Amino acid sequence: LVKGWDLAQIRTGTGTPTRVFSFWTGDDTAASISIDTEGFLYVGSEYERQTEQSRLVGQLMKLDPRRPDDPVVWSIPQASAPKDGTWSTAGHVGDVVIWPTRPGTVFGIDRVTGVPLWTVELPGPLMGSPVIVDGVWLQGDCNGVLHAYDVTDPRVAPAELWRVELGGCVEATPAVWKSRVYVGTRGGFVHAIGAAP
C-alpha cells in the first residue's frame, strides 16, 4: 500500500493525522517514493506475487495523490519474469525519469507522458537507485561495475563516460560527497572513487 497522511494537525496539536490517500500496487514497494515539483509520486513495485492488481497497474507508476479514486497517471509493466519489477527509487533529471528494473533494463522515461525515450541494459539484478549529479548518472550493476553516464541531455540515450570494476555486485546506491563517489558492494568493501589528488 502507498499511503498519504495529512499531518497539519500535528502543527497545532489539536488532533490526529488523517489518512488522505491509499493505493495498493499489488506487490512489495521496497524502494522509496520520489516526488516531483508538482506533487506527483513515482512508485516502483516488485513483481513476485504475480497478483492481478500488479499485472493491472504495472511496476513503474506515476501516481496523482489528488485523485485518490483513480491515481494512476501512467505506468510501465515489468512482469515478464518470476522476479521482475523494480527495487529502485526513480531518479529525476529535467523532464526525464531514470528507472532501473531488477532484471537489468534501465528506462529513461518522459516524465509527463510516461513514454520510454531510451533504455540501457546492465547486468542484473539491479537493486541500487540512480544518482544524478551535475549531468552525470551513476549506476552500479551486479557484475561489480559502477557506471557513469552523460545525461546533460536526458532525452537522448546516454553515453557512458567511465566505469570502475569493484569486484562484487553493486546493490547499494552510490553517495557523492566532495567530488568523491562512495559505494558498498557484495564483495564486502565500501569504495571511495575520485580523481587522484
Coordinates of C-alpha atoms in Angstrom, one line a residue:
L1 CA 0.0 0.0 0.0
V2 CA 1.1 3.6 -0.8
K3 CA -0.5 5.8 1.9
G4 CA -0.7 9.5 2.4
W5 CA -1.4 11.3 5.7
D6 CA -2.5 14.9 6.4
L7 CA -0.2 15.9 9.2
A8 CA -1.4 19.5 9.6
Q9 CA -3.0 18.7 13.0
I10 CA 0.4 17.9 14.4
R11 CA 1.5 21.5 14.0
T12 CA -1.4 22.8 16.0
G13 CA -1.6 19.9 18.4
T14 CA -5.4 19.8 18.1
G15 CA -6.0 16.4 16.5
T16 CA -4.5 13.3 15.0
P17 CA -3.2 12.7 11.4
T18 CA -5.8 11.8 8.8
R19 CA -5.3 9.3 6.0
V20 CA -6.0 11.1 2.7
F21 CA -4.6 8.6 0.2
S22 CA -4.3 4.8 -0.1
F23 CA -3.4 2.8 -3.2
W24 CA -2.5 -0.9 -3.5
T25 CA 0.3 -1.6 -6.0
G26 CA -0.3 -5.4 -5.8
D27 CA 3.2 -6.2 -4.5
D28 CA 6.0 -5.1 -2.3
T29 CA 7.1 -1.5 -2.7
A30 CA 10.7 -1.7 -1.4
A31 CA 12.1 1.5 -2.9
S32 CA 11.5 5.0 -1.6
I33 CA 8.8 7.0 -3.3
S34 CA 10.1 10.1 -5.2
I35 CA 8.1 13.2 -5.7
D36 CA 8.4 15.8 -8.4
T37 CA 7.9 19.6 -8.0
E38 CA 4.2 19.2 -9.0
G39 CA 3.5 16.7 -6.3
F40 CA 3.2 13.6 -8.4
L41 CA 4.5 10.3 -6.9
Y42 CA 6.9 7.9 -8.7
V43 CA 6.3 4.5 -7.1
G44 CA 8.2 1.3 -8.1
S45 CA 7.0 -2.1 -7.1
E46 CA 8.4 -5.6 -7.3
Y47 CA 6.7 -8.4 -9.3
E48 CA 6.9 -11.6 -7.2
R49 CA 3.4 -12.4 -6.0
Q50 CA 2.0 -12.2 -9.6
T51 CA -1.3 -10.7 -8.4
E52 CA -3.9 -9.5 -10.8
Q53 CA -3.5 -5.9 -9.3
S54 CA 0.2 -5.9 -10.1
R55 CA -0.5 -7.0 -13.7
L56 CA -3.2 -4.3 -14.0
V57 CA -1.3 -1.3 -12.6
G58 CA 2.3 -2.1 -13.7
Q59 CA 5.5 -1.8 -11.7
L60 CA 6.8 1.7 -12.7
M61 CA 4.0 4.1 -11.8
K62 CA 3.3 7.8 -11.7
L63 CA 0.5 8.5 -9.2
D64 CA -1.5 11.6 -8.6
P65 CA -2.5 11.6 -4.9
R66 CA -5.1 14.4 -5.6
R67 CA -7.1 11.7 -7.5
P68 CA -7.4 9.0 -4.8
D69 CA -10.1 7.1 -6.7
D70 CA -8.0 6.9 -9.9
P71 CA -4.4 7.9 -9.1
V72 CA -2.5 6.2 -12.0
V73 CA -1.3 8.8 -14.4
W74 CA 0.9 6.3 -16.3
S75 CA 2.6 3.0 -15.7
I76 CA 5.0 0.7 -17.3
P77 CA 4.6 -3.0 -16.8
Q78 CA 7.7 -5.1 -15.9
A79 CA 6.1 -8.5 -15.2
S80 CA 7.7 -11.0 -17.6
A81 CA 9.9 -12.9 -15.2
P82 CA 9.1 -14.6 -11.8
K83 CA 11.2 -11.9 -10.0
D84 CA 10.7 -8.7 -12.0
G85 CA 9.7 -5.1 -11.4
T86 CA 11.9 -2.7 -9.5
W87 CA 13.6 -2.4 -6.2
S88 CA 15.0 1.1 -7.1
T89 CA 13.9 4.6 -6.5
A90 CA 13.3 6.7 -9.6
G91 CA 15.9 9.4 -10.4
H92 CA 14.9 12.7 -12.0
V93 CA 16.8 14.9 -14.4
G94 CA 15.0 17.6 -16.2
D95 CA 11.7 16.1 -17.5
V96 CA 13.1 12.6 -17.6
V97 CA 12.7 9.8 -15.0
I98 CA 15.5 7.3 -14.9
W99 CA 14.3 4.0 -13.5
P100 CA 16.3 0.7 -13.2
T101 CA 14.4 -2.6 -13.2
R102 CA 15.6 -5.7 -11.3
P103 CA 16.4 -7.8 -14.5
G104 CA 18.7 -5.0 -15.7
T105 CA 16.8 -2.8 -18.1
V106 CA 17.1 0.9 -17.2
F107 CA 14.4 3.2 -18.6
G108 CA 14.7 6.9 -19.5
I109 CA 11.0 7.9 -19.4
D110 CA 9.3 11.1 -20.3
R111 CA 8.0 12.4 -17.0
V112 CA 4.8 13.8 -18.4
T113 CA 3.7 11.2 -20.9
G114 CA 5.3 8.0 -19.5
V115 CA 6.7 7.2 -22.9
P116 CA 10.2 5.4 -22.7
L117 CA 12.7 7.5 -24.6
W118 CA 15.6 5.1 -24.3
T119 CA 16.9 2.0 -22.4
V120 CA 20.2 0.9 -21.2
E121 CA 20.9 -2.8 -20.5
L122 CA 23.1 -3.7 -17.5
P123 CA 23.8 -7.0 -15.7
G124 CA 21.1 -7.7 -13.2
P125 CA 19.8 -7.9 -10.6
L126 CA 19.8 -4.1 -10.4
M127 CA 19.0 -3.1 -6.8
G128 CA 20.6 0.3 -6.3
S129 CA 19.0 3.5 -7.3
P130 CA 20.3 6.0 -9.9
V131 CA 22.2 9.0 -8.6
I132 CA 22.4 12.1 -10.8
V133 CA 24.9 14.9 -10.1
D134 CA 25.9 17.7 -12.5
G135 CA 24.6 15.9 -15.6
V136 CA 26.2 12.6 -14.7
W137 CA 24.1 9.5 -13.8
L138 CA 25.8 6.9 -11.6
Q139 CA 24.6 3.3 -11.6
G140 CA 26.0 0.1 -10.2
D141 CA 25.4 -3.4 -11.7
C142 CA 25.6 -6.9 -10.4
N143 CA 28.8 -7.7 -12.3
G144 CA 30.5 -5.4 -9.8
V145 CA 30.8 -2.4 -12.1
L146 CA 30.0 1.2 -11.3
H147 CA 29.0 3.2 -14.4
A148 CA 28.8 6.9 -15.1
Y149 CA 26.7 8.2 -18.0
D150 CA 26.3 11.6 -19.6
V151 CA 22.7 12.8 -19.0
T152 CA 23.3 16.5 -19.8
D153 CA 20.6 15.9 -22.4
P154 CA 18.5 13.3 -20.7
R155 CA 16.1 12.9 -23.6
V156 CA 18.8 11.1 -25.7
A157 CA 20.3 7.7 -25.0
P158 CA 23.2 8.4 -22.6
A159 CA 26.9 7.8 -23.5
E160 CA 29.0 6.0 -20.9
L161 CA 31.7 8.4 -19.5
W162 CA 33.6 5.9 -17.4
R163 CA 33.3 2.6 -15.5
V164 CA 35.1 1.2 -12.5
E165 CA 35.2 -2.6 -11.7
L166 CA 34.7 -3.1 -8.0
G167 CA 34.7 -6.8 -7.7
G168 CA 31.3 -7.5 -6.2
C169 CA 27.6 -7.0 -7.0
V170 CA 26.8 -3.3 -6.5
E171 CA 23.4 -3.4 -4.8
A172 CA 23.9 -0.1 -2.9
T173 CA 23.0 3.3 -4.1
P174 CA 26.2 5.5 -4.5
A175 CA 26.6 8.6 -2.4
V176 CA 28.5 11.6 -3.7
W177 CA 30.4 14.0 -1.4
K178 CA 33.1 16.5 -2.1
S179 CA 33.7 15.1 -5.6
R180 CA 34.1 11.6 -4.5
V181 CA 31.7 8.6 -5.0
Y182 CA 31.2 6.2 -2.1
V183 CA 29.5 2.8 -2.7
G184 CA 29.4 -0.6 -1.0
T185 CA 29.5 -3.9 -2.7
R186 CA 28.7 -7.6 -2.0
G187 CA 32.4 -8.1 -2.1
G188 CA 32.5 -6.7 1.4
F189 CA 34.0 -3.3 0.8
V190 CA 33.0 0.3 0.7
H191 CA 34.8 2.1 -2.1
A192 CA 35.8 5.7 -2.4
I193 CA 36.2 6.8 -6.0
G194 CA 37.6 10.1 -7.2
A195 CA 40.4 11.8 -9.2
A196 CA 43.9 11.4 -7.8
P197 CA 44.9 14.5 -5.7

